[in-house]
mmCIF file of C-alpha atoms in Angstrom:
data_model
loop_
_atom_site.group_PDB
_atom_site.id
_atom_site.type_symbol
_atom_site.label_atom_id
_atom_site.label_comp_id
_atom_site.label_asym_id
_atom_site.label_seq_id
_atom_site.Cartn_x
_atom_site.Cartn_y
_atom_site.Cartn_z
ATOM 1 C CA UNK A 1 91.286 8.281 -15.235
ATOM 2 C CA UNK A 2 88.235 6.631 -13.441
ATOM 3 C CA UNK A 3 88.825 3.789 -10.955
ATOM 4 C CA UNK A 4 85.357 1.789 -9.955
ATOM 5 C CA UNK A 5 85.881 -0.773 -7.195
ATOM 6 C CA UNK A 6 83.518 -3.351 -6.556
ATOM 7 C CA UNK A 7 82.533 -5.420 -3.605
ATOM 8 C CA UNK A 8 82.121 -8.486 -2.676
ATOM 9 C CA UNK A 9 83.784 -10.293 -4.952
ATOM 10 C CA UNK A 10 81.215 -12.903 -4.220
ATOM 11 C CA UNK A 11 77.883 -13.173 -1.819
ATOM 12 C CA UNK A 12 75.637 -15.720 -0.963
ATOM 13 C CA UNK A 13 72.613 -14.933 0.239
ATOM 14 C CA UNK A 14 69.113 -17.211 1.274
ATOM 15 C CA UNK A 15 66.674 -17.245 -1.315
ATOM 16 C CA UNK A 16 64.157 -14.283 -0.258
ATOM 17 C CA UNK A 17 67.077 -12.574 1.505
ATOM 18 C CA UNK A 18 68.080 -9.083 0.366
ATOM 19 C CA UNK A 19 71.276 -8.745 -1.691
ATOM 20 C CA UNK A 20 73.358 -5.433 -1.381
ATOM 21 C CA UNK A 21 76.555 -4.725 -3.632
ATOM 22 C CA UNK A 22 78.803 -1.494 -3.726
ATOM 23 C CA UNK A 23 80.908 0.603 -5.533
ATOM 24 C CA UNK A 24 83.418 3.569 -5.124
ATOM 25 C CA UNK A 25 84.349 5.063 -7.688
ATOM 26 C CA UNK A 26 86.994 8.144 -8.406
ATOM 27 C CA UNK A 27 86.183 10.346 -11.267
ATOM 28 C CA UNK A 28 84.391 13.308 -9.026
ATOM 29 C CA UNK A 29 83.313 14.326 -13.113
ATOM 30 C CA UNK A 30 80.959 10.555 -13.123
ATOM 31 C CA UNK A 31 77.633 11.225 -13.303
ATOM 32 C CA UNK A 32 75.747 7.887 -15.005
ATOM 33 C CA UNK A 33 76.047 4.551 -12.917
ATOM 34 C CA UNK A 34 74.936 1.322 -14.773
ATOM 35 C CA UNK A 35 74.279 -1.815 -13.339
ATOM 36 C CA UNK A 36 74.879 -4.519 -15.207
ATOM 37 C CA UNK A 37 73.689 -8.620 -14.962
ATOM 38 C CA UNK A 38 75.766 -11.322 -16.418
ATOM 39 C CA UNK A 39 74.672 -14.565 -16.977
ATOM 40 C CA UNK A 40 76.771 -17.592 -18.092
ATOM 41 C CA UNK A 41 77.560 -17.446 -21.512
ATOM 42 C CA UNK A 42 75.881 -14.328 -22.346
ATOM 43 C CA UNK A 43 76.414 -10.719 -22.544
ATOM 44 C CA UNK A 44 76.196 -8.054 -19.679
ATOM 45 C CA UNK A 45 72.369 -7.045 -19.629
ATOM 46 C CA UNK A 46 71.249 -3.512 -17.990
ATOM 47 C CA UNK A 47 69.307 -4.362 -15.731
ATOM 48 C CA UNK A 48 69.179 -0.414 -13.604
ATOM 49 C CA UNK A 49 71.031 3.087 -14.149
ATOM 50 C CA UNK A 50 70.906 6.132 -11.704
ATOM 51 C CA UNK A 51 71.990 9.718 -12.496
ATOM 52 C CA UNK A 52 74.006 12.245 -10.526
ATOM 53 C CA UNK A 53 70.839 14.194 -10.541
ATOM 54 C CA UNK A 54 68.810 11.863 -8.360
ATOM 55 C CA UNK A 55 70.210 9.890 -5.310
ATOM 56 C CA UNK A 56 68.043 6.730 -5.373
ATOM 57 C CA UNK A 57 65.659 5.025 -7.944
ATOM 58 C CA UNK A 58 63.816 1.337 -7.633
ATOM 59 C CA UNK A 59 62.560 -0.704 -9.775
ATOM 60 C CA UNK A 60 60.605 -3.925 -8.460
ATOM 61 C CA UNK A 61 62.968 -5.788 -6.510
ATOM 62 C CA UNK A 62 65.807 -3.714 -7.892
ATOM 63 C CA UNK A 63 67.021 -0.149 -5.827
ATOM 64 C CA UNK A 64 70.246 1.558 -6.842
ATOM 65 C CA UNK A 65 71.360 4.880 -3.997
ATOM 66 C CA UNK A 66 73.943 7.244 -5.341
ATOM 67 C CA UNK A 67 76.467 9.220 -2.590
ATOM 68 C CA UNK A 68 78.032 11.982 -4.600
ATOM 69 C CA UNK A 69 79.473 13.468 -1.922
ATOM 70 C CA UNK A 70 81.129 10.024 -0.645
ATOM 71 C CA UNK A 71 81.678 8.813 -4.309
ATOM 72 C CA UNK A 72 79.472 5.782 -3.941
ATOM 73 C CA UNK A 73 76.524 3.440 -5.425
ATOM 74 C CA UNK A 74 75.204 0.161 -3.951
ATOM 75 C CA UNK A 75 72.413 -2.032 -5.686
ATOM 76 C CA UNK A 76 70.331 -4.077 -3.254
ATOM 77 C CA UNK A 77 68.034 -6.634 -4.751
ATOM 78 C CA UNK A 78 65.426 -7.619 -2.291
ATOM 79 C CA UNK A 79 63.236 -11.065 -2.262
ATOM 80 C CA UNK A 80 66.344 -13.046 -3.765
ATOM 81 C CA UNK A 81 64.949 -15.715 -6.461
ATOM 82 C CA UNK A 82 67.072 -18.524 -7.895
ATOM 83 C CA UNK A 83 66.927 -16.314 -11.040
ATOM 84 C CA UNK A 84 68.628 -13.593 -9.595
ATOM 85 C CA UNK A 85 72.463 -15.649 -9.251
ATOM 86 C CA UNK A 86 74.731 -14.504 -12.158
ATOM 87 C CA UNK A 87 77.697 -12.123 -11.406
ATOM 88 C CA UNK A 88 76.609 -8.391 -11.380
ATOM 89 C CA UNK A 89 78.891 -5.468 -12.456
ATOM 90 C CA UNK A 90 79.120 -1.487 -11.302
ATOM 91 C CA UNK A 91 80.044 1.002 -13.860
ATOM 92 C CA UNK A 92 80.382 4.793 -13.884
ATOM 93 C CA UNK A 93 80.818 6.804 -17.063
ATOM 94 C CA UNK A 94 80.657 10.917 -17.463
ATOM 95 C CA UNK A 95 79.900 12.426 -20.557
ATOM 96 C CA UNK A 96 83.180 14.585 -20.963
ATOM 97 C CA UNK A 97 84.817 10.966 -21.267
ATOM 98 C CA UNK A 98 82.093 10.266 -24.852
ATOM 99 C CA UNK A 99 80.318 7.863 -22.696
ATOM 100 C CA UNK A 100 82.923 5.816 -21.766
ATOM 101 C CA UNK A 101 82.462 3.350 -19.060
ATOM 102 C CA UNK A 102 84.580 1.644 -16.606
ATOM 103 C CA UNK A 103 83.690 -1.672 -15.189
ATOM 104 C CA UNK A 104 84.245 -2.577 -11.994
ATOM 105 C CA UNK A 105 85.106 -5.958 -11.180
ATOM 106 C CA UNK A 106 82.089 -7.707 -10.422
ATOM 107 C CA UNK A 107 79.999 -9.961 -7.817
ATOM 108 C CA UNK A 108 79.061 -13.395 -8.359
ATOM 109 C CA UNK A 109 76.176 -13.570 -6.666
ATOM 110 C CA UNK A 110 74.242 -17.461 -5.521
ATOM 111 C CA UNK A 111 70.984 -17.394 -4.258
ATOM 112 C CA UNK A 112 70.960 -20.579 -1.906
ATOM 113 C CA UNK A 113 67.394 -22.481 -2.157
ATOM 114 C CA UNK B 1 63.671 -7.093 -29.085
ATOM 115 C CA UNK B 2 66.365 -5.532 -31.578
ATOM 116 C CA UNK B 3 69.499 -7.126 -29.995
ATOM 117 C CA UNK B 4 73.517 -6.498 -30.774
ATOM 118 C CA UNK B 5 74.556 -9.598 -32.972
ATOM 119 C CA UNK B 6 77.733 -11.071 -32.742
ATOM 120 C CA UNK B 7 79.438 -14.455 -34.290
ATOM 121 C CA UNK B 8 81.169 -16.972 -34.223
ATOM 122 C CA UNK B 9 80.354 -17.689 -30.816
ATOM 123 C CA UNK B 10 83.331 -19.222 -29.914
ATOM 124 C CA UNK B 11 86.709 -18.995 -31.986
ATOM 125 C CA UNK B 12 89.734 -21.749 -31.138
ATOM 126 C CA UNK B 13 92.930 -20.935 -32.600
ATOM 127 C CA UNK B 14 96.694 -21.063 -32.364
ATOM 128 C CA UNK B 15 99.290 -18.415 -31.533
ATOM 129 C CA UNK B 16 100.017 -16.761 -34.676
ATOM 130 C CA UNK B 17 97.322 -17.241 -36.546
ATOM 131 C CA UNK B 18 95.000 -14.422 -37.425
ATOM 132 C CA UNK B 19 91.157 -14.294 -36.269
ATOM 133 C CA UNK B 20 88.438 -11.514 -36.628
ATOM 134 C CA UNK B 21 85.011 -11.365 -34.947
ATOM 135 C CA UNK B 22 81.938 -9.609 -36.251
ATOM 136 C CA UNK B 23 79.519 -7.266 -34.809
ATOM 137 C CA UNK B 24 76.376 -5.620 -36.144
ATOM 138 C CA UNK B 25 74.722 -3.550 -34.006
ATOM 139 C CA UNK B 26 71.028 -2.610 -33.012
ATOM 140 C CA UNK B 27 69.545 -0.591 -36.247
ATOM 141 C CA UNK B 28 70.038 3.406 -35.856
ATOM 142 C CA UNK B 29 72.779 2.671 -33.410
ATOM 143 C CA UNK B 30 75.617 5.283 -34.361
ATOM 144 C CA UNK B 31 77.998 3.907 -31.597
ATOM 145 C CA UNK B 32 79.580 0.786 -31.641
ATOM 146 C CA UNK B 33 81.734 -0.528 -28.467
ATOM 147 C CA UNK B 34 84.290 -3.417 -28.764
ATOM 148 C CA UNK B 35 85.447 -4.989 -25.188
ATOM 149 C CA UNK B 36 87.405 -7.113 -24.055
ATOM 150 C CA UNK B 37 86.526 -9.635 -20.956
ATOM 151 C CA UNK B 38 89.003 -11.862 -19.167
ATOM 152 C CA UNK B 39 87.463 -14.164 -17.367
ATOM 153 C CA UNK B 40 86.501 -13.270 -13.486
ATOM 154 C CA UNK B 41 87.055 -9.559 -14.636
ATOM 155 C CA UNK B 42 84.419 -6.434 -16.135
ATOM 156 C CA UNK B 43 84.737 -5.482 -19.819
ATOM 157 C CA UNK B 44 87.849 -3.270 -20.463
ATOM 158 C CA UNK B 45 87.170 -0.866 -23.919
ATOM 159 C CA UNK B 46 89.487 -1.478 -26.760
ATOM 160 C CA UNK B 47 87.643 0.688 -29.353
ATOM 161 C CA UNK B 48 84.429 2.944 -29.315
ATOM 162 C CA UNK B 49 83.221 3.862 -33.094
ATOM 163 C CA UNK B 50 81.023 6.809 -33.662
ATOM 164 C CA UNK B 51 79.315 5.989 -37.009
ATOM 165 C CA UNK B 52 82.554 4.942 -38.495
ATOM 166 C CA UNK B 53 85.362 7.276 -37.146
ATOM 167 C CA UNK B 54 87.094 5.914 -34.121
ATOM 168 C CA UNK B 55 86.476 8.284 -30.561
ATOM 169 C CA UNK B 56 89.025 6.163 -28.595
ATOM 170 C CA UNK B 57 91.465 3.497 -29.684
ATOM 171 C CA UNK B 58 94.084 4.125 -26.568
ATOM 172 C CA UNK B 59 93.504 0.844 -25.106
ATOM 173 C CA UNK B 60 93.378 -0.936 -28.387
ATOM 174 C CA UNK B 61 97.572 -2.689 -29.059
ATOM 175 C CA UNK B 62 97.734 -1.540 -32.075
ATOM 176 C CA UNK B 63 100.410 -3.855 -33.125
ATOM 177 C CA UNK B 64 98.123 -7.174 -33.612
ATOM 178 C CA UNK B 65 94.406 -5.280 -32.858
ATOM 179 C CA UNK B 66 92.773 -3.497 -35.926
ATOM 180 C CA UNK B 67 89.160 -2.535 -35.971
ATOM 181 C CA UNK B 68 87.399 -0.956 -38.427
ATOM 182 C CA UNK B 69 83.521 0.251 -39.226
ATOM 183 C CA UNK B 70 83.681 0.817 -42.993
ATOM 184 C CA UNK B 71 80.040 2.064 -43.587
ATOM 185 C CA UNK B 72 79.484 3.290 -39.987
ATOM 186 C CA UNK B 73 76.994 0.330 -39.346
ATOM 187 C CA UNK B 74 78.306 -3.194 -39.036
ATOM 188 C CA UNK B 75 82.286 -3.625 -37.552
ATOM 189 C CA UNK B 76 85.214 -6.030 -37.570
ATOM 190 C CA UNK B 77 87.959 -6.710 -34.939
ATOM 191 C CA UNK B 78 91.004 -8.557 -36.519
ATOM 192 C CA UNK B 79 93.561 -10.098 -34.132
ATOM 193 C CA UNK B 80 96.708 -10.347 -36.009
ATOM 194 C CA UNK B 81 98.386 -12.463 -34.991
ATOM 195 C CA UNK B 82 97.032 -14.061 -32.115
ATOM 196 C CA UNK B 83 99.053 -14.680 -28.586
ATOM 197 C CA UNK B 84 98.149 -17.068 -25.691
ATOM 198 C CA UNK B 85 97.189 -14.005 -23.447
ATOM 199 C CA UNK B 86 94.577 -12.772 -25.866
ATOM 200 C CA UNK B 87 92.311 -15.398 -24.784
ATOM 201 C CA UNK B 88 89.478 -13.737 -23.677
ATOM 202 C CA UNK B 89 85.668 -12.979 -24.327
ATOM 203 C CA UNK B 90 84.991 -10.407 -26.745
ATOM 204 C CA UNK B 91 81.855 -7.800 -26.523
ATOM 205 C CA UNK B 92 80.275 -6.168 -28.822
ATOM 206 C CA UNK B 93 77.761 -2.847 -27.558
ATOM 207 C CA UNK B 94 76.340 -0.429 -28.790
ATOM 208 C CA UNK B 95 74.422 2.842 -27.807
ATOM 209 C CA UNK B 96 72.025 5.206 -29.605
ATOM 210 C CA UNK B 97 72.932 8.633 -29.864
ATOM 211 C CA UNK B 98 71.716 10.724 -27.831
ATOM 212 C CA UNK B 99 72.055 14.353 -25.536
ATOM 213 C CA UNK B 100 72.947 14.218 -22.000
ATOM 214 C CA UNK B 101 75.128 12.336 -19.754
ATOM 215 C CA UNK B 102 75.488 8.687 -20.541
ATOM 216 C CA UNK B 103 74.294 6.662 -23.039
ATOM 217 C CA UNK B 104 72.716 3.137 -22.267
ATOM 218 C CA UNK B 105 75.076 0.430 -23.703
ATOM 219 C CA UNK B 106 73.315 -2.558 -24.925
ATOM 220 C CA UNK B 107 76.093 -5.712 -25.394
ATOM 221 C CA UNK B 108 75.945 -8.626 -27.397
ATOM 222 C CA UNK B 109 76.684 -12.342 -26.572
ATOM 223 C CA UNK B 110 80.455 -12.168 -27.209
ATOM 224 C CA UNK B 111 82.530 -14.190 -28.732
ATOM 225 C CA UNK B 112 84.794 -16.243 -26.351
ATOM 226 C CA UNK B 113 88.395 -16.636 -28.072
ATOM 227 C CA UNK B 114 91.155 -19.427 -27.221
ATOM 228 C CA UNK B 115 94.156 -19.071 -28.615
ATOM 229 C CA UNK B 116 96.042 -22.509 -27.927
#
């Protein structure tokens, strides 16, 4: 089955530094990446995806890059705001598995002021 | 914002006792995700509903975990009985249906569960 590791386990980064976090994963069949955002006491949020079809997509501060070949996905967050520390997780999920995703282990993330 | 509700919150109980958490999720929603979250870890599946059959149960223990989605809307996860190691924060997601390759999964709060 699909493996997704995650690292750092934890980063700490200047606020208005740039953040970067990646995954491997194993399934060669993966083709939807999540990122999730987890803040204390809540839920995972989605906060980007990427698809196997395209190898990079932003969103403000917020870029996910996709390496099929090399079986990996980073997110970097850029301009780092106090807002941004919760712990953030990968996933991968392929639609011959119904959607099922597989968490990797996450990154607690601290934005220092 | 339609969001995935959840409750209780927070559940404290002893070992052997029986507890159930509630989830009804985002209207139109036909699949329903229950996970399980130790702490410092991601969510691990236990059960993923589509409108009320089951799709995959094989990480759900069967022995003590029973889930169940009667009228393919609004679900129950029963924990019978409880043990120390089930303590843990429980998710609730679901996802609309859709074509394609991956379907967005939109969680609610959880319900964090001691068992004492």
């Amino acid at each position: 089955g699909e493996n997704v590791e995650q690292h750092p386990s934890t980063l700490s980064v200047q606020e208005g530094d740039s953040a970067v976090i990646k995954c491997t994963y194993s399934d060669s069949a993966s083709n939807y990446f999540p990122w999730y955002k987890q803040e204390l006491g809540k839920g995972p949020q989605l906060i980007i995806d990427i698809r196997s079809n395209v190898g990079e997509k932003k969103d403000q501060r917020i870029a996910v890059t996709l390496n099929k070949t090399a079986k990996h996905f980073s997110l970097h967050i850029t301009e780092t705001q106090p807002e941004d520390s919760a712990v953030y997780f990968c996933a991968a999920s392929s639609y011959s598995s119904a959607s099922k995703i597989i968490f990797g282990s996450g990154t607690r993330l601290s934005i220092r002021p | 914002e339609a969001e995935v509700a959840q409750s209780p919150r927070y559940k404290i109980t002893e070992k052997s006792q029986a507890v159930a958490f509630w989830c009804d999720p985002i209207s139109g929603h036909a699949t329903l995700y229950w996970y399980r979250q130790i702490l410092g870890q991601g969510p691990e599946l236990l059960v993923q509903f589509q409108d009320e059959s089951v799709v995959d149960d094989s990480q759900l223990p069967k022995d003590r975990f029973s889930a169940e989605r009667l009228k393919g809307v609004d679900s129950t996860l029963k924990i019978q009985p409880a043990e120390l190691g089930d303590s843990a924060m429980y998710l609730c997601a679901s996802s609309p249906r859709r074509q394609g390759a991956g379907d967005i999964q939109y969680f609610g709060a959880g319900t964090r569960l001691s068992v004492l």
